[in-house]
Short mmCIF file of C-alpha atoms and ligand atoms in Angstrom, two decimals:
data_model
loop_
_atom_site.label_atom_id
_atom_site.label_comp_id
_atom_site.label_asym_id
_atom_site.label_seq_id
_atom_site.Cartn_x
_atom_site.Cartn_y
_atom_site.Cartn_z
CA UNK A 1 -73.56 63.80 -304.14
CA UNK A 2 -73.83 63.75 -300.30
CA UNK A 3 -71.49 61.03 -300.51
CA UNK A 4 -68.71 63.11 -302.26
CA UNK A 5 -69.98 66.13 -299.44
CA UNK A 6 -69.31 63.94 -296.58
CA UNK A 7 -66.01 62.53 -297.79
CA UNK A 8 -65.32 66.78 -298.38
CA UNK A 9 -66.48 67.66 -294.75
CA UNK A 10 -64.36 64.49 -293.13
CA UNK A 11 -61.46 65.49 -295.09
CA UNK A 12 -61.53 69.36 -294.76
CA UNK A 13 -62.22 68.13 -290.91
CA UNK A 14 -58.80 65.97 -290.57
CA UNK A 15 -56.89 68.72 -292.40
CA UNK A 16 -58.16 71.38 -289.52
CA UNK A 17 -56.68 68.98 -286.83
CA UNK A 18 -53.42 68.26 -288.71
CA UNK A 19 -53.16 72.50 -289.09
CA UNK A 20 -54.28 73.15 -285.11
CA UNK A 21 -51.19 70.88 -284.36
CA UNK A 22 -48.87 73.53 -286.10
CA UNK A 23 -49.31 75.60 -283.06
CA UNK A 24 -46.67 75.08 -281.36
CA UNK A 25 -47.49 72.52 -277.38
CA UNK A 26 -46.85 75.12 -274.57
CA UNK A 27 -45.08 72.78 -271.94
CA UNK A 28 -45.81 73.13 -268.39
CA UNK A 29 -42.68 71.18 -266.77
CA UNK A 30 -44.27 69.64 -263.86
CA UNK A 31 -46.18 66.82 -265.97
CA UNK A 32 -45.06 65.54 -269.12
CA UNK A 33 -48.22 66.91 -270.84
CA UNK A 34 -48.30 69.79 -272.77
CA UNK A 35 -51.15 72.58 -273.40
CA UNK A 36 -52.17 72.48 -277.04
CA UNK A 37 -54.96 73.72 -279.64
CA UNK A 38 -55.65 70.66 -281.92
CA UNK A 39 -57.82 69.48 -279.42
CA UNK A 40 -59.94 72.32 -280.64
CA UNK A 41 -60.28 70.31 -283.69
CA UNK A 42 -61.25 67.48 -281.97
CA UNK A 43 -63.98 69.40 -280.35
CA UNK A 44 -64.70 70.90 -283.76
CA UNK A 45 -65.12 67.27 -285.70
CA UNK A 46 -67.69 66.14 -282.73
CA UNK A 47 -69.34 69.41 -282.88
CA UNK A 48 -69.66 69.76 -286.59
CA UNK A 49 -69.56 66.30 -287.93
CA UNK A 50 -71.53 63.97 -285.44
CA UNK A 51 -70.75 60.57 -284.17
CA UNK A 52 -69.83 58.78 -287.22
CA UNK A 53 -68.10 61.50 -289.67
CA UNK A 54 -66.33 63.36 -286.65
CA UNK A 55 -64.72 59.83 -285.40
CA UNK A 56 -63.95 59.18 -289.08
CA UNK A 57 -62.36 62.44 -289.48
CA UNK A 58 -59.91 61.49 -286.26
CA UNK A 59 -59.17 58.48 -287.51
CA UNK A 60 -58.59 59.62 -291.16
CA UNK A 61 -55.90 61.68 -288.41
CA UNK A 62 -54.54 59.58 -286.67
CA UNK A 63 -53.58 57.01 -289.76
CA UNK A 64 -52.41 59.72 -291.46
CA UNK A 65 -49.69 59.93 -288.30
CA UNK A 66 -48.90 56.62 -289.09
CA UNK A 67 -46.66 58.27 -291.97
CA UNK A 68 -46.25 61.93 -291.23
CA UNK A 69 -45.40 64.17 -288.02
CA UNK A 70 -49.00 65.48 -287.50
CA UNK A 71 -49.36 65.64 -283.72
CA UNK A 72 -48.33 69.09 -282.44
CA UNK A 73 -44.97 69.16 -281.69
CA UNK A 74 -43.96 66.78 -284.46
CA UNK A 75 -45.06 63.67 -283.12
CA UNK A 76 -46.14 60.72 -285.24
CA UNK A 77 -49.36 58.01 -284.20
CA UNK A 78 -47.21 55.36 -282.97
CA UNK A 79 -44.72 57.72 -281.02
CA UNK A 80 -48.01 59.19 -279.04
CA UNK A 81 -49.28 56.49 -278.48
CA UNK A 82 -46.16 54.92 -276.82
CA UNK A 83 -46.13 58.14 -275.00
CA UNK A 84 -47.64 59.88 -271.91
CA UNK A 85 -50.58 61.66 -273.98
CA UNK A 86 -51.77 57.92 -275.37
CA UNK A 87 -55.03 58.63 -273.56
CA UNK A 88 -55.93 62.07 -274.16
CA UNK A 89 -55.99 60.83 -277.98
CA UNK A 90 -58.10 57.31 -276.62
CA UNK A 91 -60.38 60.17 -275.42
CA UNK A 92 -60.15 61.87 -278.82
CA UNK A 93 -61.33 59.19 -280.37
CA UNK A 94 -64.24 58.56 -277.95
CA UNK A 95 -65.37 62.30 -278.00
CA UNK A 96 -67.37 62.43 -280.93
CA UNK A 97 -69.59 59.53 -279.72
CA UNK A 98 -69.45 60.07 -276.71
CA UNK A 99 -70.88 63.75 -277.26
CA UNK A 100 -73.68 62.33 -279.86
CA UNK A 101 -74.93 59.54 -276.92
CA UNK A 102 -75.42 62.83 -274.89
CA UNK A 103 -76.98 64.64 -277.03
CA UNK A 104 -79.72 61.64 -277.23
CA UNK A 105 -80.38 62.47 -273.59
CA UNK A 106 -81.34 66.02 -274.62
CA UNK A 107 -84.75 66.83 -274.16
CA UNK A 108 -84.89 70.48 -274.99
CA UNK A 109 -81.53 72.45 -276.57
CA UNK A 110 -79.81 75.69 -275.13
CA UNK A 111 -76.41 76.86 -275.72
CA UNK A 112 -75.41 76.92 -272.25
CA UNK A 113 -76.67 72.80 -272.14
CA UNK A 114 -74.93 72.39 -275.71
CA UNK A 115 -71.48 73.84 -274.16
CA UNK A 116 -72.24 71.69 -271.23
CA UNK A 117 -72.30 68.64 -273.35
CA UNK A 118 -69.14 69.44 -275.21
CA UNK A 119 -67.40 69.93 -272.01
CA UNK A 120 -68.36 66.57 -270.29
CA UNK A 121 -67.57 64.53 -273.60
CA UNK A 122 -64.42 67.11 -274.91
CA UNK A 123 -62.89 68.40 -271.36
CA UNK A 124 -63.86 65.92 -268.69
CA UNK A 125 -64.20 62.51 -270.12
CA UNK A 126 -60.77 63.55 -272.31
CA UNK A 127 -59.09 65.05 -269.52
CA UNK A 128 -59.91 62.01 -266.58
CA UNK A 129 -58.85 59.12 -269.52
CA UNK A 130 -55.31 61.11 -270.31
CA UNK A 131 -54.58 61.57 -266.32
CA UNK A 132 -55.56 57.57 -265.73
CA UNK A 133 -53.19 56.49 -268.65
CA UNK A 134 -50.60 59.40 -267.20
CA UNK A 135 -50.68 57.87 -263.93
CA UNK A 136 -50.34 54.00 -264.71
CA UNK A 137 -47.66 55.49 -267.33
CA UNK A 138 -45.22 57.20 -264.68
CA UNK A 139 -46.24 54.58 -262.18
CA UNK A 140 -47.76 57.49 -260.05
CA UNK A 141 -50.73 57.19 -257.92
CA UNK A 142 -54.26 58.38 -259.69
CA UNK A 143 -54.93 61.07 -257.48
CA UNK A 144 -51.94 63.89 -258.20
CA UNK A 145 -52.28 62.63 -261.73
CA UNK A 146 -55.85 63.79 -261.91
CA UNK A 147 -55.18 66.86 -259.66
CA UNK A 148 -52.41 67.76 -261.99
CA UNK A 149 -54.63 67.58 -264.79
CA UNK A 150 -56.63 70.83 -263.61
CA UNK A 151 -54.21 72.93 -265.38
CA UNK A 152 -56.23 71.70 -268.72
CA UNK A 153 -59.39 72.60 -267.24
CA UNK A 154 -59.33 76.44 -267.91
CA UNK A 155 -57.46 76.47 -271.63
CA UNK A 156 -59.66 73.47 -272.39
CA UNK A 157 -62.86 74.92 -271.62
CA UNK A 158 -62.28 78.16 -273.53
CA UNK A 159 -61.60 75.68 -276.22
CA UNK A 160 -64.92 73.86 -275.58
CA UNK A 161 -66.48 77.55 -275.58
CA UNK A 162 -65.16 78.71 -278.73
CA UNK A 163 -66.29 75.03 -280.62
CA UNK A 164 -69.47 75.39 -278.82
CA UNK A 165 -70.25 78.69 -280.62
CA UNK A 166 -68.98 77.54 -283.91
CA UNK A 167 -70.71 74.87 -283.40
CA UNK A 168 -74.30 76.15 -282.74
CA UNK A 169 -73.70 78.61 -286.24
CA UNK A 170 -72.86 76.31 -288.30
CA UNK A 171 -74.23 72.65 -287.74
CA UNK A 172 -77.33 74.02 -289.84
CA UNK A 173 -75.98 74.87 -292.70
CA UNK A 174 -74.15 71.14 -292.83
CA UNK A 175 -77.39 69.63 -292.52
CA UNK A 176 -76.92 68.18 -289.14
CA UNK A 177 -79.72 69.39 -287.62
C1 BTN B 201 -49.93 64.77 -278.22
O1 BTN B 201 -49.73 65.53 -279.15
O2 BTN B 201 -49.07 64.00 -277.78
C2 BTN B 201 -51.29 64.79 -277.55
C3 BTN B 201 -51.35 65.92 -276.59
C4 BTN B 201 -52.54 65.83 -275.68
C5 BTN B 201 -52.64 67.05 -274.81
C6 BTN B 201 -53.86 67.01 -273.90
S1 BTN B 201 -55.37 67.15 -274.79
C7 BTN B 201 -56.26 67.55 -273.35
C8 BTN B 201 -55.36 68.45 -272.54
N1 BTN B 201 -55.46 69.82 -272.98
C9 BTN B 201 -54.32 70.28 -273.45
O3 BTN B 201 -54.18 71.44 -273.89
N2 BTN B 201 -53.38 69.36 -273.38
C10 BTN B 201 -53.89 68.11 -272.87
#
Protein backbone atom coordinates (compact mmCIF):
# COMPACT_ATOMS: atom_id res chain seq x y z
CA UNK A 1 0.00 0.00 0.00
CA UNK A 2 2.64 2.74 0.63
CA UNK A 3 4.35 1.24 -2.16
CA UNK A 4 1.46 1.85 -4.69
CA UNK A 5 1.22 5.65 -2.65
CA UNK A 6 4.72 6.44 -3.41
CA UNK A 7 4.72 5.25 -7.00
CA UNK A 8 1.15 7.73 -7.00
CA UNK A 9 3.03 10.74 -5.36
CA UNK A 10 6.32 10.25 -7.83
CA UNK A 11 4.07 10.03 -10.69
CA UNK A 12 1.45 12.78 -9.91
CA UNK A 13 4.99 14.67 -9.07
CA UNK A 14 6.59 14.16 -12.77
CA UNK A 15 3.22 14.97 -14.34
CA UNK A 16 3.28 18.58 -12.35
CA UNK A 17 6.77 19.26 -13.96
CA UNK A 18 5.82 18.03 -17.46
CA UNK A 19 2.42 20.57 -17.01
CA UNK A 20 4.70 23.70 -15.41
CA UNK A 21 6.67 23.35 -18.77
CA UNK A 22 3.40 24.25 -20.75
CA UNK A 23 3.96 27.75 -19.66
CA UNK A 24 5.31 29.15 -22.18
CA UNK A 25 9.94 30.23 -21.43
CA UNK A 26 9.88 34.11 -21.33
CA UNK A 27 13.26 34.84 -23.22
CA UNK A 28 15.44 37.54 -22.10
CA UNK A 29 17.76 38.04 -25.35
CA UNK A 30 20.96 38.86 -23.78
CA UNK A 31 21.73 35.11 -22.61
CA UNK A 32 20.48 32.17 -24.24
CA UNK A 33 18.52 31.21 -21.06
CA UNK A 34 15.11 31.67 -20.66
CA UNK A 35 12.82 32.49 -17.45
CA UNK A 36 10.49 29.57 -16.82
CA UNK A 37 8.01 27.95 -14.13
CA UNK A 38 8.77 24.15 -14.20
CA UNK A 39 11.46 24.80 -12.04
CA UNK A 40 8.69 25.37 -9.59
CA UNK A 41 8.14 21.75 -9.90
CA UNK A 42 11.44 20.97 -9.27
CA UNK A 43 11.29 22.90 -6.11
CA UNK A 44 7.94 21.25 -5.47
CA UNK A 45 9.33 17.38 -5.88
CA UNK A 46 12.33 18.32 -3.27
CA UNK A 47 9.93 20.04 -1.10
CA UNK A 48 7.19 17.49 -1.08
CA UNK A 49 8.83 14.26 -1.92
CA UNK A 50 12.35 14.20 -0.15
CA UNK A 51 15.66 13.05 -1.39
CA UNK A 52 14.86 9.81 -2.90
CA UNK A 53 11.09 10.12 -4.35
CA UNK A 54 11.65 13.89 -5.47
CA UNK A 55 14.98 12.81 -7.54
CA UNK A 56 12.93 9.83 -8.76
CA UNK A 57 10.16 11.97 -9.80
CA UNK A 58 12.87 14.17 -12.05
CA UNK A 59 14.20 11.42 -13.42
CA UNK A 60 10.86 9.60 -14.14
CA UNK A 61 11.03 13.48 -16.16
CA UNK A 62 13.65 13.63 -17.68
CA UNK A 63 13.40 9.87 -19.37
CA UNK A 64 10.19 10.62 -20.21
CA UNK A 65 11.98 13.58 -22.53
CA UNK A 66 13.84 10.99 -23.96
CA UNK A 67 10.54 10.38 -26.15
CA UNK A 68 8.32 13.40 -25.84
CA UNK A 69 8.77 17.37 -25.97
CA UNK A 70 8.40 17.93 -22.16
CA UNK A 71 10.84 20.74 -21.41
CA UNK A 72 9.10 24.13 -21.70
CA UNK A 73 9.34 25.35 -24.91
CA UNK A 74 9.16 21.96 -26.58
CA UNK A 75 12.42 20.70 -25.91
CA UNK A 76 13.23 17.01 -25.58
CA UNK A 77 16.14 15.39 -22.79
CA UNK A 78 18.78 14.96 -25.25
CA UNK A 79 18.19 18.41 -27.09
CA UNK A 80 18.66 20.20 -23.41
CA UNK A 81 21.11 18.61 -22.58
CA UNK A 82 23.17 19.38 -25.76
CA UNK A 83 22.03 22.83 -25.05
CA UNK A 84 22.93 25.95 -22.96
CA UNK A 85 20.42 25.03 -19.97
CA UNK A 86 22.31 21.35 -19.59
CA UNK A 87 23.22 22.52 -16.10
CA UNK A 88 20.34 24.16 -14.68
CA UNK A 89 18.68 20.54 -15.21
CA UNK A 90 22.33 18.84 -13.62
CA UNK A 91 21.18 21.15 -10.77
CA UNK A 92 17.62 19.82 -11.03
CA UNK A 93 18.62 16.71 -10.49
CA UNK A 94 20.91 17.52 -7.51
CA UNK A 95 18.19 19.71 -5.76
CA UNK A 96 16.26 17.28 -4.06
CA UNK A 97 19.35 15.84 -2.27
CA UNK A 98 20.97 18.43 -2.03
CA UNK A 99 17.98 20.16 -0.04
CA UNK A 100 17.46 16.80 2.21
CA UNK A 101 21.57 16.90 3.24
CA UNK A 102 20.55 20.44 4.48
CA UNK A 103 17.88 19.76 6.12
CA UNK A 104 20.12 17.13 8.26
CA UNK A 105 22.01 20.22 9.41
CA UNK A 106 18.76 21.60 10.87
CA UNK A 107 18.70 21.82 14.39
CA UNK A 108 15.47 23.58 15.09
CA UNK A 109 12.73 24.35 11.99
CA UNK A 110 11.21 27.84 11.01
CA UNK A 111 9.73 28.83 7.82
CA UNK A 112 11.96 31.60 7.19
CA UNK A 113 15.15 28.74 7.72
CA UNK A 114 12.93 26.18 5.59
CA UNK A 115 12.69 28.92 2.62
CA UNK A 116 16.29 29.52 3.27
CA UNK A 117 17.11 25.96 2.59
CA UNK A 118 15.07 25.72 -0.55
CA UNK A 119 16.74 28.71 -1.86
CA UNK A 120 20.44 27.58 -1.34
CA UNK A 121 19.66 23.98 -2.78
CA UNK A 122 16.68 25.30 -5.55
CA UNK A 123 18.02 29.04 -6.48
CA UNK A 124 21.71 29.19 -5.70
CA UNK A 125 23.27 25.84 -6.11
CA UNK A 126 20.81 25.57 -9.49
CA UNK A 127 21.48 28.91 -10.61
CA UNK A 128 25.76 28.92 -10.05
CA UNK A 129 25.83 25.07 -11.88
CA UNK A 130 23.60 26.47 -15.08
CA UNK A 131 25.90 29.83 -15.33
CA UNK A 132 29.32 27.46 -15.01
CA UNK A 133 27.98 25.06 -17.80
CA UNK A 134 26.66 28.52 -19.69
CA UNK A 135 29.98 29.90 -19.57
CA UNK A 136 32.29 26.85 -20.65
CA UNK A 137 29.25 26.42 -23.27
CA UNK A 138 29.62 29.95 -25.11
CA UNK A 139 33.30 29.87 -24.32
CA UNK A 140 32.69 33.04 -22.12
CA UNK A 141 34.54 33.85 -19.05
CA UNK A 142 32.70 32.66 -15.56
CA UNK A 143 32.26 35.91 -14.22
CA UNK A 144 29.50 37.79 -16.73
CA UNK A 145 28.07 34.32 -16.95
CA UNK A 146 27.33 34.27 -13.26
CA UNK A 147 26.54 38.05 -13.17
CA UNK A 148 24.13 37.46 -15.96
CA UNK A 149 22.52 34.87 -14.08
CA UNK A 150 21.05 37.49 -11.43
CA UNK A 151 18.16 38.02 -13.62
CA UNK A 152 16.94 34.39 -12.17
CA UNK A 153 17.49 35.46 -8.77
CA UNK A 154 14.20 37.49 -8.23
CA UNK A 155 11.55 35.15 -10.42
CA UNK A 156 13.39 32.20 -8.86
CA UNK A 157 13.05 33.12 -5.40
CA UNK A 158 9.34 33.95 -5.59
CA UNK A 159 9.31 30.48 -6.94
CA UNK A 160 11.29 29.14 -3.95
CA UNK A 161 8.67 31.26 -1.77
CA UNK A 162 5.62 29.95 -3.17
CA UNK A 163 7.12 25.95 -2.89
CA UNK A 164 8.28 26.90 0.47
CA UNK A 165 4.69 27.59 1.63
CA UNK A 166 3.23 24.68 -0.13
CA UNK A 167 5.65 22.97 1.15
CA UNK A 168 5.39 23.62 4.95
CA UNK A 169 1.18 22.78 4.46
CA UNK A 170 1.43 19.92 3.03
CA UNK A 171 4.59 17.68 3.79
CA UNK A 172 2.36 16.46 6.86
CA UNK A 173 -0.27 15.17 5.42
CA UNK A 174 2.26 12.98 2.95
CA UNK A 175 3.79 11.60 5.90
CA UNK A 176 7.10 13.22 5.51
CA UNK A 177 7.43 14.60 8.61
C1 LIG B 1 15.23 24.09 -20.47
O1 LIG B 1 14.03 23.94 -20.63
O2 LIG B 1 16.04 24.07 -21.41
C2 LIG B 1 15.76 24.34 -19.08
C3 LIG B 1 15.57 25.76 -18.73
C4 LIG B 1 16.33 26.15 -17.48
C5 LIG B 1 16.02 27.56 -17.09
C6 LIG B 1 16.75 27.97 -15.82
S1 LIG B 1 16.14 27.12 -14.40
C7 LIG B 1 16.87 28.28 -13.31
C8 LIG B 1 16.70 29.63 -13.96
N1 LIG B 1 15.40 30.18 -13.67
C9 LIG B 1 14.67 30.35 -14.75
O3 LIG B 1 13.52 30.82 -14.73
N2 LIG B 1 15.34 29.98 -15.82
C10 LIG B 1 16.63 29.44 -15.49
Amino acid sequence: MNRTKSLIQIALMSTLIVILGLMPPLPLGFIPVPIVLQNLGIMLAAILLGAKKGSLAILIFLILGLFLPVFTGGGTTLVVFAGPTAGYVVGWLLMPLALAGLRRLLLFSHPLISFALVWLSGVLLVDVIGAIYLAHYTNAPLLPSLLSNLVFIPGDSIKAAIATIIGTKYRKQLGLE
